[in-house]
């Protein structure tokens, strides 16, 4: 039997859940981070999931916040920002800024592909935030896309690219 917020039920709990002593907060940067959130939440079903909507203005290359859904106060031990691409670092820096202003004490960034420029920007702005990546690509092109990269991760994931 397992307890829910409403009562008890029969079911199964992830083999990872009992091993985690910390309460995790997954914070996908909309919309590309959603694919990562679902996969990690499958592994750690006890993790709380919140959302930050940020996009890069294509003219200024600065992040624009359009959505922020967080509890009134932190209820977790560790916030993990999820974004498959770390290009200029602007959205990642803005996400960390938002979480720190909210009161998060421990934050990590989890991505798939990054450019050195994005890693440097995040490390410079928030040296206390560990960065976990699957690959570090060569550089950013003139349009600030990761080379070789894969283009816009959200467009690829949701089929909205050109």
CSV table of C-alpha atoms in Angstrom, one decimal:
chain,number,residue,atom,x,y,z
A,1,UNK,CA,0.0,0.0,0.0
A,2,UNK,CA,1.1,3.5,-0.7
A,3,UNK,CA,-0.1,6.8,0.6
A,4,UNK,CA,-1.3,9.6,-1.6
A,5,UNK,CA,-2.4,13.1,-0.7
A,6,UNK,CA,-6.0,11.9,-0.5
A,7,UNK,CA,-5.7,8.3,0.8
A,8,UNK,CA,-4.0,4.9,0.3
A,9,UNK,CA,-3.8,2.8,-2.8
A,10,UNK,CA,-2.0,-0.2,-4.1
A,11,UNK,CA,0.7,0.3,-6.7
A,12,UNK,CA,4.4,0.5,-7.2
A,13,UNK,CA,7.0,3.1,-6.3
A,14,UNK,CA,10.1,3.7,-8.3
A,15,UNK,CA,13.2,1.8,-7.1
A,16,UNK,CA,14.9,5.2,-6.9
A,17,UNK,CA,12.4,6.9,-4.7
A,18,UNK,CA,13.3,5.3,-1.3
A,19,UNK,CA,17.0,6.0,-1.9
A,20,UNK,CA,16.6,9.7,-2.3
A,21,UNK,CA,16.9,11.5,1.0
A,22,UNK,CA,16.3,14.9,-0.6
A,23,UNK,CA,13.1,16.4,-2.0
A,24,UNK,CA,13.8,17.4,-5.6
A,25,UNK,CA,12.1,20.2,-7.5
A,26,UNK,CA,12.3,19.8,-11.3
A,27,UNK,CA,12.1,23.1,-13.1
A,28,UNK,CA,11.9,22.7,-16.9
A,29,UNK,CA,12.4,25.8,-18.9
A,30,UNK,CA,9.4,25.8,-21.2
A,31,UNK,CA,9.0,24.4,-23.6
A,32,UNK,CA,12.0,22.4,-24.5
A,33,UNK,CA,12.7,21.3,-20.9
A,34,UNK,CA,9.4,19.4,-20.8
A,35,UNK,CA,10.7,16.3,-22.5
A,36,UNK,CA,13.5,16.1,-19.9
A,37,UNK,CA,11.0,16.6,-17.0
A,38,UNK,CA,8.8,13.7,-18.0
A,39,UNK,CA,11.7,11.3,-18.2
A,40,UNK,CA,13.3,12.3,-14.9
A,41,UNK,CA,9.9,12.4,-13.2
A,42,UNK,CA,9.4,8.8,-14.3
A,43,UNK,CA,12.7,7.9,-12.5
A,44,UNK,CA,11.9,10.1,-9.4
A,45,UNK,CA,8.1,10.2,-9.1
A,46,UNK,CA,8.4,12.0,-5.7
A,47,UNK,CA,10.0,15.0,-7.4
A,48,UNK,CA,7.9,18.2,-7.5
A,49,UNK,CA,7.6,19.8,-10.9
A,50,UNK,CA,7.3,23.5,-11.5
A,51,UNK,CA,7.5,25.6,-14.7
A,52,UNK,CA,9.4,28.6,-15.9
A,53,UNK,CA,8.5,30.0,-19.3
A,54,UNK,CA,11.5,31.8,-20.9
A,55,UNK,CA,12.4,32.5,-24.5
A,56,UNK,CA,15.2,34.2,-26.2
A,57,UNK,CA,14.3,37.4,-28.0
A,58,UNK,CA,15.9,36.9,-31.4
A,59,UNK,CA,16.9,40.5,-31.9
A,60,UNK,CA,18.4,41.3,-28.5
A,61,UNK,CA,19.3,37.6,-27.6
A,62,UNK,CA,18.1,38.4,-24.0
A,63,UNK,CA,15.8,36.1,-22.1
A,64,UNK,CA,12.1,37.1,-21.8
A,65,UNK,CA,10.1,35.6,-18.9
A,66,UNK,CA,6.5,34.9,-19.9
A,67,UNK,CA,5.4,32.3,-17.3
A,68,UNK,CA,6.4,31.5,-13.7
A,69,UNK,CA,4.6,28.9,-11.7
A,70,UNK,CA,6.2,28.2,-8.3
A,71,UNK,CA,4.8,27.6,-4.9
A,72,UNK,CA,4.6,30.6,-2.6
A,73,UNK,CA,7.8,29.3,-0.8
A,74,UNK,CA,10.4,26.6,-1.5
A,75,UNK,CA,9.3,23.2,-0.4
A,76,UNK,CA,12.3,21.2,-1.7
A,77,UNK,CA,15.9,20.6,-0.9
A,78,UNK,CA,17.3,20.8,-4.4
A,79,UNK,CA,16.1,22.6,-7.5
A,80,UNK,CA,17.2,21.1,-10.9
A,81,UNK,CA,16.7,23.4,-13.9
A,82,UNK,CA,16.1,21.4,-17.0
A,83,UNK,CA,16.9,22.7,-20.5
A,84,UNK,CA,18.3,20.6,-23.3
A,85,UNK,CA,20.3,23.5,-24.8
A,86,UNK,CA,22.7,25.8,-23.0
A,87,UNK,CA,23.6,28.3,-25.8
A,88,UNK,CA,24.2,31.9,-24.8
A,89,UNK,CA,23.3,31.0,-21.2
A,90,UNK,CA,20.8,33.9,-20.9
A,91,UNK,CA,17.8,31.7,-20.1
A,92,UNK,CA,19.7,29.6,-17.6
A,93,UNK,CA,21.1,32.6,-15.8
A,94,UNK,CA,17.5,34.1,-15.7
A,95,UNK,CA,16.1,30.9,-14.4
A,96,UNK,CA,18.7,30.7,-11.6
A,97,UNK,CA,18.0,34.4,-10.8
A,98,UNK,CA,14.3,33.7,-10.5
A,99,UNK,CA,14.9,30.6,-8.2
A,100,UNK,CA,17.3,32.4,-6.0
A,101,UNK,CA,14.9,35.4,-5.6
A,102,UNK,CA,12.2,32.9,-4.7
A,103,UNK,CA,14.4,31.5,-2.0
A,104,UNK,CA,15.9,28.3,-3.4
A,105,UNK,CA,19.2,27.5,-1.7
A,106,UNK,CA,20.6,24.7,-3.8
A,107,UNK,CA,20.3,24.7,-7.6
A,108,UNK,CA,21.8,22.6,-10.3
A,109,UNK,CA,21.5,22.9,-14.1
A,110,UNK,CA,20.9,19.8,-16.2
A,111,UNK,CA,21.2,20.0,-20.0
A,112,UNK,CA,22.1,17.9,-23.0
A,113,UNK,CA,24.1,20.0,-25.3
A,114,UNK,CA,26.0,23.3,-24.6
A,115,UNK,CA,28.3,25.8,-26.2
A,116,UNK,CA,31.3,27.0,-24.2
A,117,UNK,CA,29.8,30.5,-24.3
A,118,UNK,CA,26.7,29.4,-22.4
A,119,UNK,CA,28.7,27.4,-19.8
A,120,UNK,CA,31.0,30.5,-19.2
A,121,UNK,CA,28.0,32.8,-18.9
A,122,UNK,CA,26.2,30.6,-16.3
A,123,UNK,CA,29.5,29.9,-14.4
A,124,UNK,CA,30.3,33.7,-14.3
A,125,UNK,CA,26.8,34.7,-13.1
A,126,UNK,CA,26.3,31.8,-10.7
A,127,UNK,CA,29.5,30.0,-9.8
A,128,UNK,CA,27.7,28.1,-7.0
A,129,UNK,CA,25.4,26.3,-9.5
A,130,UNK,CA,26.8,23.0,-10.8
A,131,UNK,CA,26.3,22.3,-14.5
A,132,UNK,CA,25.7,18.8,-15.8
A,133,UNK,CA,25.8,18.1,-19.5
A,134,UNK,CA,25.9,15.2,-22.0
A,135,UNK,CA,27.9,17.1,-24.6
A,136,UNK,CA,29.9,20.3,-25.0
A,137,UNK,CA,29.8,21.4,-28.6
A,138,UNK,CA,32.2,23.7,-30.4
A,139,UNK,CA,30.8,27.2,-30.4
A,140,UNK,CA,27.9,29.5,-31.2
A,141,UNK,CA,27.2,30.7,-34.7
A,142,UNK,CA,26.3,34.2,-35.7
A,143,UNK,CA,22.6,33.6,-34.9
A,144,UNK,CA,23.7,32.2,-31.4
A,145,UNK,CA,22.8,28.6,-32.2
A,146,UNK,CA,25.1,25.8,-30.9
A,147,UNK,CA,27.4,24.4,-33.6
A,148,UNK,CA,27.1,21.6,-34.6
A,149,UNK,CA,24.1,21.5,-32.2
A,150,UNK,CA,20.7,20.5,-33.5
A,151,UNK,CA,18.8,23.8,-34.0
A,152,UNK,CA,15.9,24.8,-31.8
A,153,UNK,CA,15.3,22.0,-29.3
A,154,UNK,CA,11.6,23.0,-28.7
A,155,UNK,CA,10.8,23.2,-32.4
A,156,UNK,CA,12.4,19.8,-33.0
A,157,UNK,CA,10.6,18.2,-30.0
A,158,UNK,CA,7.2,19.6,-30.9
A,159,UNK,CA,7.4,19.7,-34.7
A,160,UNK,CA,7.0,23.5,-35.0
A,161,UNK,CA,10.3,24.3,-36.8
A,162,UNK,CA,10.6,25.6,-40.3
